[in-house]
C-alpha cells in the first residue's frame, strides 16, 4: 500500500515504515553520529548526511510522519515548542507587525512581547475567537503573521481557522496555528487554510512526558519556509536524535491515546458540569461552550483532552481542591498519558486568569478512577 494513502492509525503504528533493514529489526535504529564520512573521492558516503546540525535520519523519519499527518509539504523539528515558535517569528523584519491571539499559552505571549519590543515589531493582541475583532486588527494595517492557538490554553477558546485564514490574507499575512491542544488526529489546520501549523510535541504527540520538542509544518509555497530551514541549520536549533527516536516511538500510539483522552475528558467535563462545587466548566465538547458547534466541525473525533474549571469560591478553595487530589499529578504541562492538574493563577498571576481556575489535562487512566478522585477532592 502506498504510504500516502494510509490512514493516520496505520501510518503511526508502523512509524511511517521505519525499520532497520541492516539488522532486520522492526524498529528503526538510532544513529547518534554528529558527523558523517566522506569517501576517498571526498564525496559524502550519503549525500543527505553531512553534519547532524543540518539534519539526521531519525529526525527526518519523525518529520516525514508529521508532514503526512498534517497534510503539509514539509516539517521542521525543533528542540522545544518555544524554539519552533521563535524560529517562525524571527522571520519578521524589524519594524514589522504581527497579530497574536490574546489569552493563549502564557509562555508564547511572554516571549513574543519581549521579542517584539526588542525588534520594534508591532504586536497586536486580539481575541481571535471573535472574527470581527480579528478583522478590525487586520484592517488597521498590513502584517507578516497572524498567530492563533486553538483550542487555546487555558481559556479553551476556539478559533475559526478558515475564517482567520481569509482575514490574514486580507492584510498580507500568513496564518500560523498552534494546534498543540488539538493534535493532528483531531484537526488539520492546513486543510482549513492555515499556512503553517505548529505543535509542541512535548505534549500529546509524544505523549509520555519524556521528550521536549516542537514542530513547524508548512503547506507548499510559504515564502519564509526556506529561511526558517536555513536558520535552523545554521543557528543550530535542531532536535537531537535520541529525542527524535523517542518521539517516533511515542507517536505510534497517538490515535489510541487521543481517543481515550477525549472520552475521559468528555465524561469528566459532564461530571464536573453537574457538580455543585464547580461554578463553570470550559470544554469545547460541552454544548454549553460558546463555540461548541465550531469545535464539532473543526475537531473531528473528539474535542480534546483539556478542561478548565472554576471551583466554587476563590483561590483558597481551588488550592484546597488541587491539594486533595491523589491521582491527578499536580504539575504543569499537558497531553501526557497521566492526568495533570494545575492552578494557572500561580504561574501567570498578571494575565487575568481567574484565581479559582484549575486546568485539567486528561490522561488515559480509567475515567471512573479519575472521577472518584475529583469527587473526594471536591467534597465540602
Ligand atoms: N503551545 C502550547 C499550547 C503550549 O501549551 C506550550 C507549552 O506548554 C507550548 C506551545 C510551548 O511548548 P514547549 O514547552 O515544548 O516549549
Short mmCIF file of C-alpha atoms and ligand atoms in Angstrom, two decimals:
data_model
loop_
_atom_site.label_atom_id
_atom_site.label_comp_id
_atom_site.label_asym_id
_atom_site.label_seq_id
_atom_site.Cartn_x
_atom_site.Cartn_y
_atom_site.Cartn_z
CA UNK A 1 0.00 0.00 0.00
CA UNK A 2 1.26 3.46 -0.85
CA UNK A 3 2.20 5.23 2.38
CA UNK A 4 0.47 8.39 1.14
CA UNK A 5 -2.87 6.54 1.19
CA UNK A 6 -2.52 5.15 4.72
CA UNK A 7 -4.87 6.24 7.47
CA UNK A 8 -3.13 8.02 10.38
CA UNK A 9 -3.53 4.95 12.64
CA UNK A 10 -1.66 2.75 10.14
CA UNK A 11 1.00 5.31 9.35
CA UNK A 12 1.70 5.86 13.04
CA UNK A 13 1.53 2.23 14.22
CA UNK A 14 4.20 1.37 11.64
CA UNK A 15 6.29 4.50 12.31
CA UNK A 16 5.92 5.50 8.68
CA UNK A 17 7.60 2.26 7.61
CA UNK A 18 10.79 2.93 9.57
CA UNK A 19 12.53 -0.42 10.21
CA UNK A 20 16.20 -1.42 10.38
CA UNK A 21 16.99 -3.25 7.17
CA UNK A 22 20.59 -3.99 8.17
CA UNK A 23 19.64 -5.98 11.31
CA UNK A 24 16.08 -6.88 10.34
CA UNK A 25 14.78 -5.11 13.45
CA UNK A 26 11.17 -3.96 13.23
CA UNK A 27 12.01 -0.69 14.96
CA UNK A 28 14.26 1.97 13.47
CA UNK A 29 17.79 2.33 14.90
CA UNK A 30 19.16 5.48 16.50
CA UNK A 31 22.14 6.97 14.69
CA UNK A 32 23.71 9.36 17.20
CA UNK A 33 26.65 10.45 15.00
CA UNK A 34 27.24 14.17 14.82
CA UNK A 35 29.32 13.86 11.67
CA UNK A 36 29.32 11.59 8.63
CA UNK A 37 32.02 10.03 6.46
CA UNK A 38 33.30 11.15 3.10
CA UNK A 39 34.87 8.68 0.68
CA UNK A 40 38.39 8.77 -0.81
CA UNK A 41 36.91 10.91 -3.60
CA UNK A 42 35.92 13.39 -0.86
CA UNK A 43 32.22 12.88 -1.68
CA UNK A 44 29.85 12.20 1.26
CA UNK A 45 29.01 8.48 1.56
CA UNK A 46 25.39 9.57 1.99
CA UNK A 47 24.67 12.96 0.41
CA UNK A 48 21.81 13.54 2.89
CA UNK A 49 24.11 13.29 5.90
CA UNK A 50 26.99 15.70 6.35
CA UNK A 51 26.70 17.08 9.88
CA UNK A 52 23.92 16.43 12.42
CA UNK A 53 23.12 20.09 12.97
CA UNK A 54 21.81 20.21 9.38
CA UNK A 55 19.82 17.03 9.61
CA UNK A 56 19.79 13.39 10.67
CA UNK A 57 17.92 10.26 9.66
CA UNK A 58 15.79 9.87 12.80
CA UNK A 59 14.71 13.50 12.73
CA UNK A 60 13.80 13.08 9.05
CA UNK A 61 11.73 9.99 9.80
CA UNK A 62 9.74 11.79 12.50
CA UNK A 63 9.30 14.86 10.29
CA UNK A 64 8.02 12.78 7.37
CA UNK A 65 5.28 11.32 9.57
CA UNK A 66 4.27 14.71 10.95
CA UNK A 67 4.15 16.19 7.43
CA UNK A 68 1.84 13.45 6.26
CA UNK A 69 -0.35 13.62 9.37
CA UNK A 70 -0.99 17.33 8.83
CA UNK A 71 -1.25 17.10 5.04
CA UNK A 72 1.65 19.53 4.65
CA UNK A 73 4.57 19.84 2.27
CA UNK A 74 7.40 19.94 4.80
CA UNK A 75 8.15 19.82 8.55
CA UNK A 76 10.96 21.03 10.77
CA UNK A 77 11.53 19.63 14.26
CA UNK A 78 13.00 21.86 16.98
CA UNK A 79 14.28 21.12 20.49
CA UNK A 80 11.12 22.62 22.08
CA UNK A 81 7.78 24.10 21.14
CA UNK A 82 9.06 27.56 22.04
CA UNK A 83 12.10 27.09 19.78
CA UNK A 84 9.70 26.33 16.89
CA UNK A 85 7.62 29.43 17.66
CA UNK A 86 10.73 31.60 17.95
CA UNK A 87 12.06 30.27 14.63
CA UNK A 88 8.87 31.37 12.91
CA UNK A 89 8.72 34.86 14.44
CA UNK A 90 12.42 35.51 13.84
CA UNK A 91 11.50 35.84 10.15
CA UNK A 92 9.54 39.04 10.88
CA UNK A 93 11.63 42.06 9.89
CA UNK A 94 12.47 44.82 12.35
CA UNK A 95 9.59 47.27 12.32
CA UNK A 96 7.12 44.63 11.14
CA UNK A 97 3.65 43.88 12.53
CA UNK A 98 2.16 40.67 13.93
CA UNK A 99 -1.34 39.89 15.12
CA UNK A 100 -1.45 37.47 18.03
CA UNK A 101 -4.40 35.88 19.74
CA UNK A 102 -4.81 37.04 23.33
CA UNK A 103 -5.19 34.60 26.23
CA UNK A 104 -3.00 31.88 24.71
CA UNK A 105 -0.20 29.83 26.28
CA UNK A 106 1.46 32.37 28.55
CA UNK A 107 4.98 31.30 27.54
CA UNK A 108 4.25 32.29 23.93
CA UNK A 109 2.76 35.66 24.87
CA UNK A 110 5.57 36.45 27.29
CA UNK A 111 8.33 35.65 24.79
CA UNK A 112 6.57 37.46 21.93
CA UNK A 113 6.03 40.64 23.95
CA UNK A 114 9.70 40.74 24.83
CA UNK A 115 10.92 39.79 21.34
CA UNK A 116 8.66 42.30 19.56
CA UNK A 117 9.78 45.09 21.88
CA UNK A 118 13.43 44.32 21.16
CA UNK A 119 12.82 44.22 17.40
CA UNK A 120 10.46 47.23 17.26
CA UNK A 121 7.79 44.90 15.88
CA UNK A 122 4.21 45.99 16.49
CA UNK A 123 2.40 43.18 18.31
CA UNK A 124 -1.38 43.46 18.26
CA UNK A 125 -3.11 41.16 20.75
CA UNK A 126 -6.70 40.32 19.93
CA UNK A 127 -9.32 37.75 20.90
CA UNK A 128 -9.16 35.80 17.63
CA UNK A 129 -12.14 33.62 18.61
CA UNK A 130 -14.10 36.78 17.71
CA UNK A 131 -13.73 37.00 13.90
CA UNK A 132 -14.94 40.62 13.82
CA UNK A 133 -12.25 41.62 16.35
CA UNK A 134 -9.62 39.82 14.27
CA UNK A 135 -10.87 41.61 11.16
CA UNK A 136 -10.55 45.01 12.86
CA UNK A 137 -6.97 44.21 13.86
CA UNK A 138 -6.15 43.27 10.26
CA UNK A 139 -7.92 46.22 8.68
CA UNK A 140 -5.73 48.54 10.76
CA UNK A 141 -2.59 47.64 8.79
CA UNK A 142 -0.60 45.06 6.87
CA UNK A 143 1.10 42.32 8.88
CA UNK A 144 3.52 39.43 8.43
CA UNK A 145 1.99 36.80 10.72
CA UNK A 146 -1.42 36.14 12.25
CA UNK A 147 -0.91 33.70 15.14
CA UNK A 148 -3.77 31.77 16.69
CA UNK A 149 -3.93 28.91 19.17
CA UNK A 150 -6.96 26.62 19.09
CA UNK A 151 -8.20 25.31 21.46
CA UNK A 152 -6.43 27.98 23.50
CA UNK A 153 -4.63 27.13 26.70
CA UNK A 154 -6.09 27.55 29.31
CA UNK A 155 -9.16 29.56 28.19
CA UNK A 156 -10.26 26.79 25.80
CA UNK A 157 -11.41 29.29 23.17
CA UNK A 158 -11.91 28.02 19.63
CA UNK A 159 -10.74 29.99 16.60
CA UNK A 160 -12.45 29.54 13.24
CA UNK A 161 -9.35 28.65 11.22
CA UNK A 162 -11.00 29.02 7.79
CA UNK A 163 -12.29 32.50 8.68
CA UNK A 164 -8.96 33.51 10.26
CA UNK A 165 -7.14 32.44 7.10
CA UNK A 166 -9.31 34.74 4.96
CA UNK A 167 -8.76 37.61 7.37
CA UNK A 168 -4.98 37.01 7.44
CA UNK A 169 -4.85 37.11 3.62
CA UNK A 170 -6.65 40.45 3.64
CA UNK A 171 -3.72 42.06 5.47
CA UNK A 172 -0.99 40.23 3.59
CA UNK A 173 -0.13 37.91 6.49
CA UNK A 174 0.35 34.18 6.72
CA UNK A 175 -1.85 32.32 9.20
CA UNK A 176 0.08 30.18 11.67
CA UNK A 177 -1.86 27.93 14.05
CA UNK A 178 -0.68 26.46 17.35
CA UNK A 179 -2.68 23.24 17.25
CA UNK A 180 -0.98 21.61 20.25
CA UNK A 181 -4.20 21.13 22.21
CA UNK A 182 -6.00 19.63 19.21
CA UNK A 183 -3.30 17.28 17.82
CA UNK A 184 -3.08 16.27 14.14
CA UNK A 185 -5.53 13.45 14.86
CA UNK A 186 -8.45 15.78 15.61
CA UNK A 187 -7.76 18.79 13.41
CA UNK A 188 -5.69 19.66 10.34
CA UNK A 189 -5.36 23.46 10.14
CA UNK A 190 -3.57 23.41 6.75
CA UNK A 191 -6.64 21.84 5.14
CA UNK A 192 -8.69 24.75 6.56
CA UNK A 193 -6.48 27.45 5.05
CA UNK A 194 -3.61 27.86 7.52
CA UNK A 195 -0.12 28.30 6.03
CA UNK A 196 1.88 26.87 8.93
CA UNK A 197 0.84 24.65 11.81
CA UNK A 198 2.86 24.34 14.99
CA UNK A 199 2.79 21.71 17.73
CA UNK A 200 4.64 21.44 20.97
CA UNK A 201 5.42 17.73 20.51
CA UNK A 202 6.35 17.78 24.20
CA UNK A 203 2.60 17.38 24.74
CA UNK A 204 0.26 14.80 23.28
CA UNK A 205 2.19 13.92 20.11
CA UNK A 206 4.99 12.32 22.10
CA UNK A 207 2.53 11.81 24.91
CA UNK A 208 4.77 10.30 27.59
CA UNK A 209 6.10 13.44 29.30
CA UNK A 210 9.68 12.48 28.46
CA UNK A 211 10.59 14.47 25.33
CA UNK A 212 10.83 18.22 24.82
CA UNK A 213 10.23 19.22 21.22
CA UNK A 214 8.35 21.36 18.75
CA UNK A 215 7.48 21.20 15.08
CA UNK A 216 6.50 23.59 12.30
CA UNK A 217 4.67 22.09 9.34
CA UNK A 218 4.07 24.18 6.22
CA UNK A 219 1.96 23.87 3.13
CA UNK A 220 3.85 24.31 -0.13
CA UNK A 221 4.81 27.76 -1.35
CA UNK A 222 5.25 29.53 2.01
CA UNK A 223 7.89 32.18 1.22
CA UNK A 224 9.62 32.24 4.60
CA UNK A 225 9.98 28.44 4.83
CA UNK A 226 13.45 28.20 3.30
CA UNK A 227 14.66 30.97 5.62
CA UNK A 228 13.34 29.08 8.66
CA UNK A 229 15.02 25.86 7.50
CA UNK A 230 18.32 27.59 6.79
CA UNK A 231 18.21 29.37 10.14
CA UNK A 232 17.56 26.13 11.99
CA UNK A 233 20.64 24.54 10.43
CA UNK A 234 22.99 27.48 10.73
CA UNK A 235 21.80 28.76 14.11
CA UNK A 236 21.61 25.20 15.41
CA UNK A 237 18.09 24.59 16.70
CA UNK A 238 17.50 21.00 15.57
CA UNK A 239 16.05 18.24 17.72
CA UNK A 240 18.62 15.65 18.86
CA UNK A 241 18.48 12.06 17.53
CA UNK A 242 17.63 10.49 20.90
CA UNK A 243 14.62 12.77 21.33
CA UNK A 244 13.54 12.15 17.74
CA UNK A 245 13.75 8.40 18.32
CA UNK A 246 11.65 8.61 21.49
CA UNK A 247 9.21 10.81 19.62
CA UNK A 248 8.92 8.22 16.83
CA UNK A 249 8.12 5.61 19.46
CA UNK A 250 5.68 7.81 21.37
CA UNK A 251 3.77 8.80 18.22
CA UNK A 252 2.94 5.20 17.34
CA UNK A 253 0.06 5.15 19.81
CA UNK A 254 -1.15 8.74 19.28
CA UNK A 255 -4.60 7.91 17.83
CA UNK A 256 -5.33 5.40 20.60
CA UNK A 257 -4.26 7.80 23.31
CA UNK A 258 -6.23 10.68 21.80
CA UNK A 259 -9.37 8.56 21.58
CA UNK A 260 -9.20 7.55 25.25
CA UNK A 261 -8.16 11.01 26.44
CA UNK A 262 -11.07 12.68 24.62
CA UNK A 263 -13.51 10.11 26.06
CA UNK A 264 -12.12 10.71 29.54
CA UNK A 265 -12.32 14.48 29.06
CA UNK A 266 -15.92 14.33 27.87
CA UNK A 267 -17.02 12.16 30.80
CA UNK A 268 -15.10 14.26 33.31
CA UNK A 269 -16.46 17.52 31.86
CA UNK A 270 -20.04 16.27 32.14
CA UNK A 271 -19.44 15.12 35.72
CA UNK A 272 -17.92 18.48 36.70
CA UNK A 273 -20.67 20.40 34.90
CA UNK A 274 -23.24 18.83 37.25
CA UNK A 275 -21.14 19.30 40.39
CA UNK A 276 -22.40 21.86 42.94
CA UNK A 277 -18.83 22.84 43.94
CA UNK A 278 -17.93 23.81 40.36
CA UNK A 279 -19.12 27.17 39.03
CA UNK A 280 -18.05 26.73 35.40
CA UNK A 281 -16.59 24.10 33.09
CA UNK A 282 -14.84 25.21 29.91
CA UNK A 283 -14.68 22.30 27.49
CA UNK A 284 -15.44 22.61 23.75
CA UNK A 285 -17.23 19.24 23.80
CA UNK A 286 -19.99 20.55 26.08
CA UNK A 287 -22.98 22.06 24.29
CA UNK A 288 -22.77 24.98 26.75
CA UNK A 289 -19.37 26.03 25.29
CA UNK A 290 -19.81 29.24 23.22
CA UNK A 291 -18.03 27.69 20.20
CA UNK A 292 -19.32 24.14 20.57
CA UNK A 293 -20.70 23.93 17.01
CA UNK A 294 -17.47 25.24 15.51
CA UNK A 295 -15.44 22.83 17.65
CA UNK A 296 -17.57 19.92 16.42
CA UNK A 297 -16.90 20.95 12.80
CA UNK A 298 -13.22 21.74 13.22
CA UNK A 299 -12.17 18.90 15.55
CA UNK A 300 -13.26 15.57 14.16
CA UNK A 301 -13.42 12.61 16.53
CA UNK A 302 -13.18 14.46 19.85
CA UNK A 303 -12.90 17.91 21.37
CA UNK A 304 -9.60 17.44 23.11
CA UNK A 305 -8.24 16.48 26.48
CA UNK A 306 -8.00 19.86 28.22
CA UNK A 307 -10.65 21.18 30.60
CA UNK A 308 -10.58 24.35 32.70
CA UNK A 309 -12.91 24.64 35.67
CA UNK A 310 -13.80 27.41 38.08
CA UNK A 311 -14.05 25.98 41.58
CA UNK A 312 -16.89 27.48 43.65
CA UNK A 313 -15.39 30.11 45.96
CA UNK A 314 -11.97 31.66 45.47
CA UNK A 315 -8.27 30.97 45.36
CA UNK A 316 -8.16 29.11 48.68
CA UNK A 317 -10.98 26.79 47.63
CA UNK A 318 -9.24 25.97 44.34
CA UNK A 319 -5.96 25.32 46.18
CA UNK A 320 -7.77 23.11 48.71
CA UNK A 321 -9.27 21.01 45.89
CA UNK A 322 -5.98 20.68 43.99
CA UNK A 323 -4.20 19.80 47.23
CA UNK A 324 -6.58 16.92 47.91
CA UNK A 325 -6.26 15.25 44.50
CA UNK A 326 -4.48 11.92 44.72
CA UNK A 327 -4.50 10.54 41.16
CA UNK A 328 -4.09 13.75 39.15
CA UNK A 329 -0.46 14.86 39.35
CA UNK A 330 -0.03 18.50 40.37
CA UNK A 331 2.33 19.57 37.58
CA UNK A 332 2.49 21.95 34.67
CA UNK A 333 2.19 20.76 31.03
CA UNK A 334 -0.47 18.71 29.29
CA UNK A 335 -1.09 15.87 26.86
CA UNK A 336 0.67 13.03 28.70
CA UNK A 337 -0.86 9.63 29.41
CA UNK A 338 -1.02 10.61 33.10
CA UNK A 339 -3.65 13.16 34.12
CA UNK A 340 -2.27 16.50 35.30
CA UNK A 341 -3.81 19.43 37.13
CA UNK A 342 -2.54 22.97 37.52
CA UNK A 343 -3.60 26.15 39.32
CA UNK A 344 -2.76 28.53 36.47
CA UNK A 345 -3.00 31.71 38.57
CA UNK A 346 0.10 30.55 40.46
CA UNK A 347 2.01 30.59 37.13
CA UNK A 348 0.54 33.66 35.45
CA UNK A 349 -0.91 35.92 38.16
CA UNK A 350 -0.99 39.05 35.93
CA UNK A 351 -2.91 37.79 32.91
CA UNK A 352 -6.48 37.90 34.16
CA UNK A 353 -6.69 34.16 34.84
CA UNK A 354 -9.37 33.62 37.50
CA UNK A 355 -7.87 32.74 40.87
CA UNK A 356 -10.23 29.78 41.22
CA UNK A 357 -9.31 28.24 37.84
CA UNK A 358 -7.89 24.73 37.64
CA UNK A 359 -6.71 23.30 34.33
CA UNK A 360 -7.02 19.56 33.90
CA UNK A 361 -5.20 17.53 31.27
CA UNK A 362 -6.94 14.19 30.99
CA UNK A 363 -4.76 11.12 30.52
CA UNK A 364 -5.57 7.55 29.57
CA UNK A 365 -6.48 6.24 33.03
CA UNK A 366 -9.87 4.70 33.77
CA UNK A 367 -12.41 7.56 33.80
CA UNK A 368 -14.17 6.14 36.88
CA UNK A 369 -10.94 6.41 38.87
CA UNK A 370 -10.41 10.00 37.75
CA UNK A 371 -13.98 10.94 38.62
CA UNK A 372 -13.68 9.27 42.06
CA UNK A 373 -10.55 11.30 42.70
CA UNK A 374 -12.32 14.54 41.73
CA UNK A 375 -15.37 13.54 43.81
CA UNK A 376 -13.35 13.19 47.01
CA UNK A 377 -11.32 16.33 46.31
CA UNK A 378 -14.44 18.46 45.71
CA UNK A 379 -16.21 17.26 48.88
CA UNK A 380 -17.03 20.13 51.23
N1 LIG B 1 2.00 25.91 22.81
C1 LIG B 1 1.18 25.48 23.79
C2 LIG B 1 -0.30 25.49 23.54
C3 LIG B 1 1.70 25.02 25.00
O1 LIG B 1 0.87 24.61 25.96
C4 LIG B 1 3.10 25.02 25.18
C5 LIG B 1 3.70 24.56 26.46
O2 LIG B 1 3.02 24.36 27.44
C6 LIG B 1 3.93 25.48 24.15
C7 LIG B 1 3.33 25.92 22.98
C8 LIG B 1 5.42 25.52 24.30
O3 LIG B 1 5.94 24.25 24.12
P1 LIG B 1 7.31 23.73 24.82
O4 LIG B 1 7.04 23.66 26.29
O5 LIG B 1 7.54 22.41 24.17
O6 LIG B 1 8.36 24.72 24.52
#
